[in-house]
Amino acid sequence: MTSFRPAPAWLADAVFYQIYPQSFADSDGDGIGDFNGITEHLDHLSWLGVNTVWINPCFVSPFRDAGYDIADYLTIAPRYGTDDDLAKLVDEAGRRGIRVLLDLVAGHTSDAHPWFTAAAHDPDDHRYIWAPEGRPAGFVESPGPRPGSYLPNFFAFQPALNFGYARPDPAEPWRQPVDAEGPRANRRALRTIMDHWLRLGVAGFRVDMASSLVKDDPEKSETAGIWRELRHWLDGAHPEVVLLSEWGDPEVAVPAGFHTDFFLHFGGPSNGLALRSLWSNRSGTVDEAWDPLDCFFDAEGKGSPLPFVEAWQRASTALGSSGFISLPTANHDFSRLNCGPRTAEQLPAAFVFQLTWPTLPAVYYGDEIGMRYIPDLPDREGSVLGPRYNRAGSRTPMQWDDTKNAGFSTSDEPYLPVDPSPDRPTVAAQRADETSLLHLVRRLVALRTGTPELGPGGSVEVLNSGYPFVYLRGGRYLVVVNPQRNAASCPYGATHATRPLETTGVRIADGTITASGFGYGVFDLGR
Ligand code: BGC
């Protein structure tokens, strides 16, 4: 296996916080969030204790897929501000010990990108994957004078950049080798884009659809080759930055050069479902089979943490010290933690689990106050992918306080409607209440970042893999999580004293751990 420079030391202590910029804070009253809005709220992030922010794409775009359809990689979308505003955000964040990652959309552009317009006029242009005639399966008809059709990567208006095919075939001329002229130009372009923003001071990138580059690459070996090349370049030119992939398979993504990869909701046991009880299905596909999954966080107690624990164990053993697994609470594509009538009470236990498990936690904006997933919203910027897959519900405005639009914007037309519920949570109300979820999350983040045993490098020993879920970190910190509504207990052999660091409803006595419904606890065994 190719060896890389070890990940920068700061990554092991990272607590990520994802900002969907449209919805975080609108400083100029146009209804859409912006960089200055984020900068104005950095004190919230600093108070919360998160130290690495990642921001969804913020570049020039027609915004038919919320900015994942880029028309100019090197220019900030005016609605978010200017290069100077981003530089100020990075600088102000840095003063608070917070790093900023941008989103690198590597596999496709918007069909409004000048590269695509040029390609649609020029049969000798190979930046995209273009069938000279006809329309092979999955291709989209040429919009320009150039005949034939092109391959999209996600929506039809997101043409796939040409990084070649793992199995080229001269009989199908669009299946070019990975070292053909078009793929080489695109690899160079990725480096130019990354270098451009790294020079402004960002600390790396979350990489969109990172596994999608080379086509017909079942083992992903050719796609990995591209990322390995980029990682070697970064190791030399920008050794302090990180690449965080949206791949969903750390065992493949980390050897491919990523410093860390998300466990994502793409189906299979590694999909982060330990944190979910609703709005996920078994196959990971979005279809009529969509139904609740009996995951560990099922409030009725039908789940088991084992599929998750085993998937984590496998990936973690394969990775060793070569990289990290990241575990998000949610993201802009999938439902928030608080996504159903049964989930609100589970949030404290879910955060105790997420912030004490040996993965890198990523908090999706608003999850720290338990913002709700809002069902049935109309489409905004490509958010609705089908009747059962509505991403808008996870993208509603951040709820800061009780003023207009929950303090998100003074506009009469906010980007998406604010949660209409009269008792919607807000940052202001929860800051004033030390028993709130927000305060709990803050204390847990502080506990984690101040306790190396709770980080990704500390050992974990599962002591009970049912309800309650019980594990020991670093041979010293006992974690008890009972995400179901009923009380649960399990035997506990140790007799030494336990100092509670954070607990609600957990009792350790007479060789038994008893946890009330939705109870949780972190204890210091002091060994
Ligand atoms: C992003 C989505 C986006 C898609 C196409 C992803 O996986 O997270 O929001 O629609 O890539 O770019």
Short mmCIF file of N, CA, C and O in Angstrom, two decimals, residues 73-180:
data_model
loop_
_atom_site.label_atom_id
_atom_site.label_comp_id
_atom_site.label_asym_id
_atom_site.label_seq_id
_atom_site.Cartn_x
_atom_site.Cartn_y
_atom_site.Cartn_z
N TYR A 73 -15.50 27.27 -10.42
CA TYR A 73 -14.92 26.77 -9.16
C TYR A 73 -14.12 27.82 -8.40
O TYR A 73 -13.85 27.65 -7.21
N LEU A 74 -13.69 28.86 -9.12
CA LEU A 74 -12.74 29.78 -8.49
C LEU A 74 -13.39 31.08 -8.05
O LEU A 74 -12.70 32.01 -7.63
N THR A 75 -14.72 31.16 -8.17
CA THR A 75 -15.39 32.40 -7.78
C THR A 75 -16.51 32.09 -6.80
O THR A 75 -17.33 31.19 -7.03
N ILE A 76 -16.53 32.85 -5.71
CA ILE A 76 -17.57 32.69 -4.69
C ILE A 76 -18.91 33.17 -5.27
O ILE A 76 -18.97 34.19 -5.94
N ALA A 77 -19.98 32.43 -4.98
CA ALA A 77 -21.31 32.86 -5.41
C ALA A 77 -21.62 34.19 -4.73
O ALA A 77 -21.51 34.29 -3.50
N PRO A 78 -22.01 35.22 -5.51
CA PRO A 78 -22.22 36.54 -4.90
C PRO A 78 -23.18 36.51 -3.72
O PRO A 78 -23.04 37.29 -2.77
N ARG A 79 -24.14 35.60 -3.72
CA ARG A 79 -25.09 35.62 -2.61
C ARG A 79 -24.42 35.31 -1.27
O ARG A 79 -24.97 35.63 -0.22
N TYR A 80 -23.26 34.66 -1.30
CA TYR A 80 -22.57 34.36 -0.04
C TYR A 80 -21.56 35.43 0.35
O TYR A 80 -21.07 35.44 1.48
N GLY A 81 -21.20 36.29 -0.62
CA GLY A 81 -20.22 37.34 -0.33
C GLY A 81 -19.08 37.29 -1.32
O GLY A 81 -19.26 36.90 -2.48
N THR A 82 -17.91 37.66 -0.84
CA THR A 82 -16.75 37.80 -1.72
C THR A 82 -15.61 36.95 -1.17
O THR A 82 -15.69 36.40 -0.07
N ASP A 83 -14.53 36.91 -1.95
CA ASP A 83 -13.31 36.25 -1.45
C ASP A 83 -12.89 36.87 -0.12
O ASP A 83 -12.46 36.16 0.80
N ASP A 84 -13.02 38.18 -0.04
CA ASP A 84 -12.60 38.86 1.20
C ASP A 84 -13.48 38.42 2.37
O ASP A 84 -13.00 38.27 3.49
N ASP A 85 -14.76 38.25 2.11
CA ASP A 85 -15.65 37.80 3.19
C ASP A 85 -15.27 36.39 3.65
O ASP A 85 -15.30 36.08 4.85
N LEU A 86 -14.92 35.55 2.68
CA LEU A 86 -14.50 34.19 3.06
C LEU A 86 -13.17 34.26 3.83
O LEU A 86 -13.00 33.58 4.85
N ALA A 87 -12.27 35.11 3.34
CA ALA A 87 -10.98 35.23 4.03
C ALA A 87 -11.20 35.71 5.46
O ALA A 87 -10.56 35.22 6.41
N LYS A 88 -12.15 36.65 5.62
CA LYS A 88 -12.42 37.15 6.97
C LYS A 88 -13.02 36.03 7.84
O LYS A 88 -12.64 35.88 9.01
N LEU A 89 -13.93 35.26 7.26
CA LEU A 89 -14.51 34.15 8.00
C LEU A 89 -13.42 33.17 8.44
O LEU A 89 -13.37 32.74 9.61
N VAL A 90 -12.52 32.82 7.52
CA VAL A 90 -11.45 31.87 7.85
C VAL A 90 -10.56 32.44 8.94
O VAL A 90 -10.17 31.76 9.89
N ASP A 91 -10.28 33.72 8.82
CA ASP A 91 -9.40 34.38 9.78
C ASP A 91 -10.05 34.46 11.17
O ASP A 91 -9.45 34.10 12.18
N GLU A 92 -11.31 34.90 11.19
CA GLU A 92 -12.01 35.03 12.47
C GLU A 92 -12.22 33.65 13.11
O GLU A 92 -12.17 33.51 14.33
N ALA A 93 -12.48 32.66 12.28
CA ALA A 93 -12.62 31.30 12.81
C ALA A 93 -11.28 30.85 13.40
O ALA A 93 -11.23 30.32 14.52
N GLY A 94 -10.22 31.11 12.65
CA GLY A 94 -8.88 30.71 13.12
C GLY A 94 -8.55 31.31 14.47
O GLY A 94 -7.95 30.65 15.33
N ARG A 95 -8.96 32.56 14.68
CA ARG A 95 -8.70 33.21 15.98
C ARG A 95 -9.38 32.46 17.11
O ARG A 95 -8.99 32.56 18.27
N ARG A 96 -10.45 31.77 16.78
CA ARG A 96 -11.19 31.00 17.80
C ARG A 96 -10.80 29.53 17.78
O ARG A 96 -11.50 28.69 18.36
N GLY A 97 -9.73 29.20 17.06
CA GLY A 97 -9.28 27.81 17.01
C GLY A 97 -10.16 26.92 16.15
O GLY A 97 -10.20 25.70 16.34
N ILE A 98 -10.86 27.54 15.20
CA ILE A 98 -11.76 26.77 14.34
C ILE A 98 -11.22 26.76 12.91
O ILE A 98 -10.94 27.82 12.34
N ARG A 99 -11.08 25.58 12.34
CA ARG A 99 -10.65 25.46 10.95
C ARG A 99 -11.87 25.41 10.03
O ARG A 99 -12.94 24.99 10.45
N VAL A 100 -11.65 25.79 8.78
CA VAL A 100 -12.76 25.81 7.82
C VAL A 100 -12.41 24.91 6.62
O VAL A 100 -11.34 25.04 6.03
N LEU A 101 -13.32 24.00 6.32
CA LEU A 101 -13.17 23.16 5.13
C LEU A 101 -14.23 23.57 4.10
O LEU A 101 -15.37 23.84 4.47
N LEU A 102 -13.85 23.59 2.84
CA LEU A 102 -14.83 23.83 1.77
C LEU A 102 -15.23 22.50 1.14
O LEU A 102 -14.69 21.45 1.50
N ASP A 103 -16.16 22.56 0.22
CA ASP A 103 -16.67 21.35 -0.42
C ASP A 103 -16.09 21.29 -1.83
O ASP A 103 -16.22 22.26 -2.59
N LEU A 104 -15.45 20.20 -2.16
CA LEU A 104 -14.88 20.04 -3.49
C LEU A 104 -15.77 19.09 -4.30
O LEU A 104 -15.88 17.91 -3.99
N VAL A 105 -16.43 19.65 -5.30
CA VAL A 105 -17.29 18.83 -6.15
C VAL A 105 -16.43 18.38 -7.32
O VAL A 105 -16.27 19.09 -8.32
N ALA A 106 -15.87 17.19 -7.17
CA ALA A 106 -14.81 16.76 -8.09
C ALA A 106 -15.34 16.06 -9.33
O ALA A 106 -14.69 16.09 -10.37
N GLY A 107 -16.50 15.45 -9.25
CA GLY A 107 -16.92 14.54 -10.30
C GLY A 107 -17.75 15.14 -11.41
O GLY A 107 -17.96 14.52 -12.45
N HIS A 108 -18.28 16.35 -11.19
CA HIS A 108 -19.15 16.92 -12.20
C HIS A 108 -19.20 18.44 -12.06
O HIS A 108 -18.83 18.98 -11.02
N THR A 109 -19.69 19.09 -13.12
CA THR A 109 -19.93 20.54 -13.04
C THR A 109 -21.42 20.75 -13.31
O THR A 109 -22.17 19.80 -13.52
N SER A 110 -21.80 22.00 -13.35
CA SER A 110 -23.12 22.38 -13.86
C SER A 110 -23.05 22.34 -15.39
O SER A 110 -21.98 22.53 -15.98
N ASP A 111 -24.19 22.16 -16.03
CA ASP A 111 -24.18 22.29 -17.49
C ASP A 111 -24.04 23.75 -17.91
O ASP A 111 -23.90 24.05 -19.08
N ALA A 112 -24.04 24.66 -16.94
CA ALA A 112 -23.80 26.07 -17.25
C ALA A 112 -22.31 26.43 -17.13
O ALA A 112 -21.93 27.59 -17.32
N HIS A 113 -21.47 25.47 -16.78
CA HIS A 113 -20.03 25.78 -16.69
C HIS A 113 -19.49 26.03 -18.09
O HIS A 113 -19.83 25.29 -19.03
N PRO A 114 -18.64 27.06 -18.25
CA PRO A 114 -18.09 27.33 -19.59
C PRO A 114 -17.37 26.11 -20.18
O PRO A 114 -17.34 25.95 -21.40
N TRP A 115 -16.80 25.26 -19.34
CA TRP A 115 -16.17 24.04 -19.90
C TRP A 115 -17.21 23.21 -20.66
O TRP A 115 -16.93 22.66 -21.70
N PHE A 116 -18.41 23.16 -20.08
CA PHE A 116 -19.43 22.32 -20.72
C PHE A 116 -19.96 22.99 -21.98
O PHE A 116 -20.19 22.34 -23.00
N THR A 117 -20.13 24.30 -21.92
CA THR A 117 -20.59 25.01 -23.11
C THR A 117 -19.59 24.79 -24.25
O THR A 117 -19.97 24.51 -25.38
N ALA A 118 -18.32 24.89 -23.91
CA ALA A 118 -17.30 24.68 -24.95
C ALA A 118 -17.38 23.26 -25.47
O ALA A 118 -17.35 23.03 -26.69
N ALA A 119 -17.55 22.30 -24.56
CA ALA A 119 -17.59 20.89 -24.99
C ALA A 119 -18.80 20.61 -25.88
O ALA A 119 -18.73 19.79 -26.80
N ALA A 120 -19.89 21.32 -25.60
CA ALA A 120 -21.11 21.09 -26.39
C ALA A 120 -20.98 21.65 -27.80
O ALA A 120 -21.85 21.43 -28.65
N HIS A 121 -19.91 22.41 -28.02
CA HIS A 121 -19.69 22.97 -29.36
C HIS A 121 -18.51 22.31 -30.08
O HIS A 121 -18.26 22.62 -31.24
N ASP A 122 -17.77 21.46 -29.38
CA ASP A 122 -16.50 21.02 -29.96
C ASP A 122 -16.32 19.51 -29.81
O ASP A 122 -16.01 19.02 -28.72
N PRO A 123 -16.47 18.77 -30.92
CA PRO A 123 -16.34 17.31 -30.84
C PRO A 123 -14.95 16.84 -30.40
O PRO A 123 -14.79 15.69 -30.02
N ASP A 124 -13.96 17.73 -30.41
CA ASP A 124 -12.62 17.31 -29.99
C ASP A 124 -12.35 17.63 -28.53
O ASP A 124 -11.23 17.46 -28.05
N ASP A 125 -13.36 18.12 -27.81
CA ASP A 125 -13.18 18.46 -26.39
C ASP A 125 -13.47 17.21 -25.55
O ASP A 125 -14.51 16.58 -25.71
N HIS A 126 -12.56 16.88 -24.64
CA HIS A 126 -12.73 15.63 -23.88
C HIS A 126 -12.83 15.84 -22.37
O HIS A 126 -12.51 14.96 -21.60
N ARG A 127 -13.25 17.03 -21.95
CA ARG A 127 -13.42 17.24 -20.50
C ARG A 127 -14.56 16.42 -19.94
O ARG A 127 -14.62 16.14 -18.76
N TYR A 128 -15.54 16.13 -20.78
CA TYR A 128 -16.72 15.38 -20.34
C TYR A 128 -16.77 14.05 -21.08
O TYR A 128 -15.98 13.81 -22.00
N ILE A 129 -17.69 13.21 -20.68
CA ILE A 129 -17.79 11.88 -21.28
C ILE A 129 -18.87 11.95 -22.36
O ILE A 129 -20.05 12.09 -22.05
N TRP A 130 -18.43 11.93 -23.58
CA TRP A 130 -19.32 12.26 -24.68
C TRP A 130 -19.38 11.14 -25.70
O TRP A 130 -18.36 10.76 -26.27
N ALA A 131 -20.56 10.59 -25.92
CA ALA A 131 -20.74 9.59 -26.98
C ALA A 131 -20.96 10.35 -28.28
O ALA A 131 -21.85 11.20 -28.35
N PRO A 132 -20.15 10.10 -29.32
CA PRO A 132 -20.23 10.92 -30.54
C PRO A 132 -21.56 10.82 -31.26
O PRO A 132 -21.97 11.74 -31.94
N GLU A 133 -22.21 9.68 -31.14
CA GLU A 133 -23.54 9.57 -31.76
C GLU A 133 -24.44 8.70 -30.89
O GLU A 133 -23.96 7.92 -30.07
N GLY A 134 -25.73 8.89 -31.06
CA GLY A 134 -26.69 8.07 -30.30
C GLY A 134 -26.70 8.44 -28.82
O GLY A 134 -26.14 9.46 -28.41
N ARG A 135 -27.33 7.56 -28.08
CA ARG A 135 -27.52 7.85 -26.67
C ARG A 135 -27.42 6.57 -25.86
O ARG A 135 -28.43 5.94 -25.56
N PRO A 136 -26.18 6.16 -25.51
CA PRO A 136 -26.04 4.94 -24.70
C PRO A 136 -26.82 5.08 -23.39
O PRO A 136 -27.14 6.20 -22.97
N ALA A 137 -27.10 3.93 -22.77
CA ALA A 137 -27.90 3.94 -21.54
C ALA A 137 -27.31 4.90 -20.51
O ALA A 137 -26.10 4.92 -20.27
N GLY A 138 -28.18 5.72 -19.94
CA GLY A 138 -27.76 6.65 -18.89
C GLY A 138 -27.27 7.99 -19.43
O GLY A 138 -27.04 8.92 -18.66
N PHE A 139 -27.06 8.11 -20.73
CA PHE A 139 -26.56 9.36 -21.30
C PHE A 139 -27.72 10.33 -21.54
O PHE A 139 -28.88 9.95 -21.59
N VAL A 140 -27.36 11.60 -21.72
CA VAL A 140 -28.35 12.66 -21.93
C VAL A 140 -28.01 13.33 -23.26
O VAL A 140 -26.84 13.58 -23.57
N GLU A 141 -29.04 13.63 -24.02
CA GLU A 141 -28.84 14.20 -25.35
C GLU A 141 -28.05 15.51 -25.31
O GLU A 141 -28.26 16.34 -24.43
N SER A 142 -27.17 15.68 -26.28
CA SER A 142 -26.36 16.89 -26.36
C SER A 142 -27.24 18.13 -26.44
O SER A 142 -28.18 18.17 -27.23
N PRO A 143 -26.93 19.14 -25.65
CA PRO A 143 -27.74 20.35 -25.71
C PRO A 143 -27.21 21.32 -26.77
O PRO A 143 -27.82 22.36 -27.02
N GLY A 144 -26.06 21.02 -27.37
CA GLY A 144 -25.45 22.00 -28.28
C GLY A 144 -25.32 21.45 -29.68
O GLY A 144 -25.87 20.39 -30.00
N PRO A 145 -24.57 22.17 -30.51
CA PRO A 145 -24.38 21.72 -31.89
C PRO A 145 -23.61 20.41 -31.99
O PRO A 145 -23.73 19.69 -32.97
N ARG A 146 -22.82 20.09 -30.97
CA ARG A 146 -22.08 18.82 -31.01
C ARG A 146 -23.08 17.66 -30.99
O ARG A 146 -23.96 17.62 -30.14
N PRO A 147 -22.96 16.72 -31.90
CA PRO A 147 -23.93 15.61 -31.89
C PRO A 147 -23.67 14.65 -30.73
O PRO A 147 -22.67 14.77 -30.01
N GLY A 148 -24.55 13.71 -30.57
CA GLY A 148 -24.35 12.66 -29.57
C GLY A 148 -24.95 13.02 -28.22
O GLY A 148 -25.94 13.75 -28.12
N SER A 149 -24.31 12.52 -27.17
CA SER A 149 -24.88 12.66 -25.82
C SER A 149 -23.76 12.62 -24.79
O SER A 149 -22.63 12.20 -25.08
N TYR A 150 -24.09 13.06 -23.57
CA TYR A 150 -23.08 13.08 -22.51
C TYR A 150 -23.58 12.31 -21.30
O TYR A 150 -24.79 12.11 -21.12
N LEU A 151 -22.63 11.93 -20.45
CA LEU A 151 -22.98 11.16 -19.25
C LEU A 151 -23.14 12.10 -18.06
O LEU A 151 -22.19 12.84 -17.75
N PRO A 152 -24.29 12.11 -17.41
CA PRO A 152 -24.41 12.92 -16.18
C PRO A 152 -23.86 12.15 -14.98
O PRO A 152 -23.71 10.93 -15.04
N ASN A 153 -23.61 12.87 -13.89
CA ASN A 153 -23.10 12.20 -12.68
C ASN A 153 -24.17 12.06 -11.62
O ASN A 153 -24.11 11.16 -10.80
N PHE A 154 -25.13 12.97 -11.61
CA PHE A 154 -26.21 12.93 -10.61
C PHE A 154 -27.47 13.40 -11.32
O PHE A 154 -28.07 12.63 -12.04
N PHE A 155 -27.85 14.66 -11.20
CA PHE A 155 -28.94 15.16 -12.04
C PHE A 155 -28.43 15.30 -13.48
O PHE A 155 -27.22 15.42 -13.72
N ALA A 156 -29.39 15.36 -14.43
CA ALA A 156 -29.01 15.49 -15.85
C ALA A 156 -28.21 16.76 -16.11
O ALA A 156 -27.38 16.81 -17.02
N PHE A 157 -28.44 17.80 -15.30
CA PHE A 157 -27.72 19.06 -15.53
C PHE A 157 -26.35 19.07 -14.86
O PHE A 157 -25.71 20.11 -14.76
N GLN A 158 -25.90 17.91 -14.39
CA GLN A 158 -24.57 17.80 -13.79
C GLN A 158 -23.71 16.81 -14.59
O GLN A 158 -23.53 15.64 -14.22
N PRO A 159 -23.18 17.28 -15.75
CA PRO A 159 -22.39 16.38 -16.57
C PRO A 159 -21.14 15.89 -15.83
O PRO A 159 -20.45 16.67 -15.16
N ALA A 160 -20.88 14.59 -15.99
CA ALA A 160 -19.70 14.00 -15.33
C ALA A 160 -18.44 14.49 -16.00
O ALA A 160 -18.32 14.46 -17.23
N LEU A 161 -17.49 14.94 -15.18
CA LEU A 161 -16.18 15.26 -15.73
C LEU A 161 -15.52 13.94 -16.14
O LEU A 161 -15.75 12.89 -15.52
N ASN A 162 -14.72 14.00 -17.17
CA ASN A 162 -14.12 12.78 -17.72
C ASN A 162 -12.81 12.46 -17.00
O ASN A 162 -11.80 13.13 -17.20
N PHE A 163 -12.86 11.44 -16.14
CA PHE A 163 -11.64 10.94 -15.52
C PHE A 163 -11.29 9.56 -16.10
O PHE A 163 -10.48 8.84 -15.54
N GLY A 164 -11.94 9.20 -17.20
CA GLY A 164 -11.65 7.95 -17.87
C GLY A 164 -12.44 6.77 -17.32
O GLY A 164 -13.21 6.90 -16.37
N TYR A 165 -12.23 5.64 -17.98
CA TYR A 165 -12.88 4.38 -17.59
C TYR A 165 -11.80 3.40 -17.13
O TYR A 165 -10.71 3.36 -17.70
N ALA A 166 -12.13 2.60 -16.14
CA ALA A 166 -11.16 1.59 -15.69
C ALA A 166 -10.96 0.54 -16.78
O ALA A 166 -9.91 -0.07 -16.87
N ARG A 167 -12.02 0.32 -17.59
CA ARG A 167 -11.90 -0.65 -18.68
C ARG A 167 -12.21 0.07 -20.00
O ARG A 167 -13.36 0.07 -20.46
N PRO A 168 -11.19 0.73 -20.56
CA PRO A 168 -11.43 1.48 -21.80
C PRO A 168 -11.79 0.52 -22.94
O PRO A 168 -11.45 -0.65 -22.88
N ASP A 169 -12.45 1.07 -23.93
CA ASP A 169 -12.88 0.22 -25.05
C ASP A 169 -12.92 1.09 -26.31
O ASP A 169 -13.81 1.94 -26.45
N PRO A 170 -11.99 0.86 -27.23
CA PRO A 170 -11.95 1.70 -28.44
C PRO A 170 -13.25 1.61 -29.24
O PRO A 170 -13.60 2.54 -29.97
N ALA A 171 -13.99 0.50 -29.10
CA ALA A 171 -15.26 0.39 -29.84
C ALA A 171 -16.30 1.36 -29.29
O ALA A 171 -17.28 1.67 -29.95
N GLU A 172 -16.11 1.80 -28.06
CA GLU A 172 -17.01 2.79 -27.46
C GLU A 172 -16.12 3.97 -27.07
O GLU A 172 -15.60 4.04 -25.96
N PRO A 173 -15.95 4.89 -28.00
CA PRO A 173 -14.86 5.88 -27.87
C PRO A 173 -14.97 6.80 -26.66
O PRO A 173 -13.99 7.44 -26.29
N TRP A 174 -16.13 6.86 -26.02
CA TRP A 174 -16.22 7.69 -24.81
C TRP A 174 -15.57 7.00 -23.60
O TRP A 174 -15.29 7.63 -22.61
N ARG A 175 -15.31 5.68 -23.75
CA ARG A 175 -14.64 4.96 -22.67
C ARG A 175 -13.13 5.12 -22.81
O ARG A 175 -12.43 4.25 -23.29
N GLN A 176 -12.66 6.29 -22.41
CA GLN A 176 -11.25 6.59 -22.61
C GLN A 176 -10.41 6.08 -21.44
O GLN A 176 -10.91 5.93 -20.32
N PRO A 177 -9.12 5.83 -21.69
CA PRO A 177 -8.25 5.43 -20.58
C PRO A 177 -8.04 6.59 -19.60
O PRO A 177 -8.20 7.75 -19.96
N VAL A 178 -7.68 6.24 -18.37
CA VAL A 178 -7.54 7.29 -17.35
C VAL A 178 -6.40 8.26 -17.64
O VAL A 178 -6.36 9.36 -17.08
N ASP A 179 -5.48 7.87 -18.52
CA ASP A 179 -4.39 8.81 -18.80
C ASP A 179 -4.58 9.52 -20.14
O ASP A 179 -3.65 10.09 -20.70
N ALA A 180 -5.81 9.49 -20.67
CA ALA A 180 -6.08 10.24 -21.91
C ALA A 180 -6.02 11.75 -21.60
O ALA A 180 -6.00 12.16 -20.44
#
